[in-house]
PDB file of C-alpha atoms in Angstrom:
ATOM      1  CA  UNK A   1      92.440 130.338  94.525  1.00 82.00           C
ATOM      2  CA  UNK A   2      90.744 131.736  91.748  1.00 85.00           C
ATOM      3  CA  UNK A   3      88.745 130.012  89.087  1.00 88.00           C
ATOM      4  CA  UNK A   4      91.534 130.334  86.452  1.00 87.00           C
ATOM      5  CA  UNK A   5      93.886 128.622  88.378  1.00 89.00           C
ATOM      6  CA  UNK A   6      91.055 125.520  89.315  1.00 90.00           C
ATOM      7  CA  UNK A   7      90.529 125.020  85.972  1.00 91.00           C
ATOM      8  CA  UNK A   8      94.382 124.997  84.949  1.00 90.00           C
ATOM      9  CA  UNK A   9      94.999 122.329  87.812  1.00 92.00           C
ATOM     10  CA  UNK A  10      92.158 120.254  86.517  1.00 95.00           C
ATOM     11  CA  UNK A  11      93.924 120.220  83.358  1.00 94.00           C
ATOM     12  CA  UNK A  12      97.110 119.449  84.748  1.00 93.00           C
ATOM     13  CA  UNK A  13      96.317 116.249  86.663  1.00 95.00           C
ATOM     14  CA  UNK A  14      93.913 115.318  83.591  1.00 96.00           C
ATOM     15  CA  UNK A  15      97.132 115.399  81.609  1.00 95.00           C
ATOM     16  CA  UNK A  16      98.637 113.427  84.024  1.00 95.00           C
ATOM     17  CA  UNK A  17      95.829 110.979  84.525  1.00 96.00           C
ATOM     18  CA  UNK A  18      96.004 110.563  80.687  1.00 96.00           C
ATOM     19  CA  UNK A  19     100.204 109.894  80.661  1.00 94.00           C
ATOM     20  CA  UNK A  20      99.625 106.797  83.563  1.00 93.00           C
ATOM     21  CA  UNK A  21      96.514 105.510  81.604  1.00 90.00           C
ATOM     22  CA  UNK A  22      99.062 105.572  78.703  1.00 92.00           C
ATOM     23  CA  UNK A  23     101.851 103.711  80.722  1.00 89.00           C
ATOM     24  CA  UNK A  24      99.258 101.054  81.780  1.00 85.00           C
ATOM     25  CA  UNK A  25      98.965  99.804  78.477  1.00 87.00           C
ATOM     26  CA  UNK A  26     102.303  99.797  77.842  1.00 88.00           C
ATOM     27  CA  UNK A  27     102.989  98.053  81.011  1.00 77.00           C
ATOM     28  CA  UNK A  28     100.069  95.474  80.195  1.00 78.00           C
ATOM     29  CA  UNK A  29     101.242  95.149  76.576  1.00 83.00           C
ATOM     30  CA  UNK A  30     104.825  94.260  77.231  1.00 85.00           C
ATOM     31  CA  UNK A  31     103.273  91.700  80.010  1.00 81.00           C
ATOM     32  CA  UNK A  32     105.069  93.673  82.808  1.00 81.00           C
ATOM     33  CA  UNK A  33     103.237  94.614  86.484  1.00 78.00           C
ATOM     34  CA  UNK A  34     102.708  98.073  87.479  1.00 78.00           C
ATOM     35  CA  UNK A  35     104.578  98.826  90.831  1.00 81.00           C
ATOM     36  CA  UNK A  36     102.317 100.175  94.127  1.00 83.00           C
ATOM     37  CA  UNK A  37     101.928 103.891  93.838  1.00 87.00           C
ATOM     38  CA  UNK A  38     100.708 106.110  96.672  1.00 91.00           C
ATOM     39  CA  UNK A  39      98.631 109.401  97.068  1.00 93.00           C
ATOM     40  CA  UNK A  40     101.719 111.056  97.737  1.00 94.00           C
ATOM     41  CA  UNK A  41     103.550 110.549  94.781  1.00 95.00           C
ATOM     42  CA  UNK A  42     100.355 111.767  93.006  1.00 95.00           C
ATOM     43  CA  UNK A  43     100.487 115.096  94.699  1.00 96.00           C
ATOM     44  CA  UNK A  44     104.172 114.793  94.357  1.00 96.00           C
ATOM     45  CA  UNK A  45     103.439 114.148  90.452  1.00 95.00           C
ATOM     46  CA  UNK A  46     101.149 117.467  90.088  1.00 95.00           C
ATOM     47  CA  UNK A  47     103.836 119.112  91.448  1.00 95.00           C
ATOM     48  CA  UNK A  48     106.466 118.224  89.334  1.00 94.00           C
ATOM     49  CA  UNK A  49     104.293 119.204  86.201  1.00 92.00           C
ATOM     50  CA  UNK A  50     102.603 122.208  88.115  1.00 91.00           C
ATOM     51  CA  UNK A  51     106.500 123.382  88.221  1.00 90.00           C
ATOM     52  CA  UNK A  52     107.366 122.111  84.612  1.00 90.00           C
ATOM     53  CA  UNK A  53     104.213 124.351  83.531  1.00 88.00           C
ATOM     54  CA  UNK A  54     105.118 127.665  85.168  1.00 87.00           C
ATOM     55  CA  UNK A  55     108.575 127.220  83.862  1.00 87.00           C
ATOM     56  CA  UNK A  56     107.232 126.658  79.749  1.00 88.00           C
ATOM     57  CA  UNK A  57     103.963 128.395  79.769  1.00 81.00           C
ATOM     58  CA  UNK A  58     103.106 130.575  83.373  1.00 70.00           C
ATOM     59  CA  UNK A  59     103.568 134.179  82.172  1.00 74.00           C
ATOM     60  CA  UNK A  60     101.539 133.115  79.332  1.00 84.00           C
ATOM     61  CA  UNK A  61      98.637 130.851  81.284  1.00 83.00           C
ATOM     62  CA  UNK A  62      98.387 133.477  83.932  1.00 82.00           C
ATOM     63  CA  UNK A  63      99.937 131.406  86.928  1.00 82.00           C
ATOM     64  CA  UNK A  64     102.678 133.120  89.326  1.00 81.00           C
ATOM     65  CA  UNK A  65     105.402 132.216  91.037  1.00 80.00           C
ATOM     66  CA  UNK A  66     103.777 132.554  94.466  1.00 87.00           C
ATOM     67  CA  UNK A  67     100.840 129.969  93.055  1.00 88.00           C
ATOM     68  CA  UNK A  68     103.705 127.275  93.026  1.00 86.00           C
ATOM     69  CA  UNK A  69     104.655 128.142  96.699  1.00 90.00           C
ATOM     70  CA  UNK A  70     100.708 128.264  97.365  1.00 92.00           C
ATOM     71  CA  UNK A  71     100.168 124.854  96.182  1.00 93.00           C
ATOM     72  CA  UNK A  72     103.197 123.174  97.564  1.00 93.00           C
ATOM     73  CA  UNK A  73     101.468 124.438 100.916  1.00 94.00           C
ATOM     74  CA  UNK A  74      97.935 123.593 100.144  1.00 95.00           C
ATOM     75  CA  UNK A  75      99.157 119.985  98.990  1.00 95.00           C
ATOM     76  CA  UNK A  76     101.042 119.158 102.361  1.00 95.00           C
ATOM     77  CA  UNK A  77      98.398 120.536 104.368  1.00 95.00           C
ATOM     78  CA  UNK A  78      95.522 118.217 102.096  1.00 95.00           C
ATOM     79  CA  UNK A  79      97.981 115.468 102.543  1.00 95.00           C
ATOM     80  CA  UNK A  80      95.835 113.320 105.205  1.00 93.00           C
ATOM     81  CA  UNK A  81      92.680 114.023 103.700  1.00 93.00           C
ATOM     82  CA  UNK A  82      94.321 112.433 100.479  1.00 95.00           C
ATOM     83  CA  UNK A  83      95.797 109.712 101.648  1.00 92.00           C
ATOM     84  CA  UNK A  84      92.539 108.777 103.517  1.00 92.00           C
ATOM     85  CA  UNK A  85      90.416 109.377 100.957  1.00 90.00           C
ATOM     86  CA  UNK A  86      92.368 107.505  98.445  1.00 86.00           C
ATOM     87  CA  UNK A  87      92.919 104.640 101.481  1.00 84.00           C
ATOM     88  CA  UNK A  88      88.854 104.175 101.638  1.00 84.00           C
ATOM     89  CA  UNK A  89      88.437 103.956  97.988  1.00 82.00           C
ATOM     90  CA  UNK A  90      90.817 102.022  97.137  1.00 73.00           C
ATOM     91  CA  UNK A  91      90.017  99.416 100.006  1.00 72.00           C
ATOM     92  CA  UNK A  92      86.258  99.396  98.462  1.00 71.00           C
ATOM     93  CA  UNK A  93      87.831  98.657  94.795  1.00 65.00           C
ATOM     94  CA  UNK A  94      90.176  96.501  93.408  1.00 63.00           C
ATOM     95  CA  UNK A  95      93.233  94.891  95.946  1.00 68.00           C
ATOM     96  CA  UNK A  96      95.868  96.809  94.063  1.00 74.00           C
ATOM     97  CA  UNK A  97      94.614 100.049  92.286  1.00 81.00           C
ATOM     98  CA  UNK A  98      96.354 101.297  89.092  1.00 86.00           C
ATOM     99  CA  UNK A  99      98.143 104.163  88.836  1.00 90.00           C
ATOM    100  CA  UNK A 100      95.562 106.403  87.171  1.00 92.00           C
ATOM    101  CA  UNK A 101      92.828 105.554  89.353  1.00 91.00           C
ATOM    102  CA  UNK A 102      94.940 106.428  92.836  1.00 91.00           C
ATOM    103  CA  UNK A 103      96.002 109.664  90.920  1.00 94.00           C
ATOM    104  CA  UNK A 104      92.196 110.276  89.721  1.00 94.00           C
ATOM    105  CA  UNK A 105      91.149 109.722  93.598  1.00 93.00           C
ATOM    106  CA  UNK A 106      93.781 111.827  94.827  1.00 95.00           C
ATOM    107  CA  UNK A 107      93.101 114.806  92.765  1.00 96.00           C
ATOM    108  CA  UNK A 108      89.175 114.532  93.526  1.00 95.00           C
ATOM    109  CA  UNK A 109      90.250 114.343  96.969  1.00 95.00           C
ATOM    110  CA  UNK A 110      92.162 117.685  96.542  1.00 96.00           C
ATOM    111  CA  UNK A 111      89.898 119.364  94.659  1.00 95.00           C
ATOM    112  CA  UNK A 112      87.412 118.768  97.329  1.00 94.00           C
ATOM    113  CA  UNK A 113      89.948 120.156  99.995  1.00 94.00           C
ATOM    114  CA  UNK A 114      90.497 122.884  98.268  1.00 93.00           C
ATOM    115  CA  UNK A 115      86.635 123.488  97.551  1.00 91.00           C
ATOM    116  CA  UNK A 116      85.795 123.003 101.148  1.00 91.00           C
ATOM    117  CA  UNK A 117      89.248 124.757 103.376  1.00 82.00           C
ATOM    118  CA  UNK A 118      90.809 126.815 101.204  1.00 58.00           C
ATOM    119  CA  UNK A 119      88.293 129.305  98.959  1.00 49.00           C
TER     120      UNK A 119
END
């Protein structure tokens, strides 16, 4: 994976990070609880907008068609490291982590796969 592409995916799941901070305070605001949300539907979540962002902006970005396939891969194979990652943290923090901070752990943790396995 080349440096381009690192710094496109930290952009992505900042974006995202950003959009569940967002919903937080709606969710707080209108005095509603945020439902449980797992490390997978965070990788699920980058994704969905990894896919959303070839489809509006690839060509122009520089991102193939083969880095979608390439991720999909490199996010089921990071999947336990994730998950366990995001299990220890959150089991050190708060009972019930938001949103945003399972996604923030589980993109750390998958940046730190792909440091360590995959370049």
């Amino acid at each position: 994976m080349t440096g381009h592409e690192i710094g496109l995916l930290k952009g992505y799941m900042q974006d995202i990070v950003e959009q569940a901070h967002q919903e937080s305070a709606i969710f707080s605001t209108a005095g509603f609880k945020e439902n449980r949300y797992t490390p997978d539907q965070a990788l699920m979540d980058l994704l969905a907008i990894l896919d959303d962002r070839l489809e509006s902006e690839g060509v122009q970005v520089g991102l193939s068609e083969e880095f979608r396939f390439q991720m999909g891969k490199v996010c089921q194979r990071a999947r336990g490291h994730v998950n366990e990652t995001a299990w220890l943290s959150a089991n050190l923090s708060e009972p019930h982590p938001k949103k945003a901070e399972i996604q923030s752990i589980a993109y750390r943790a998958l940046l730190k796969y792909i440091e360590t396995e995959e370049i």
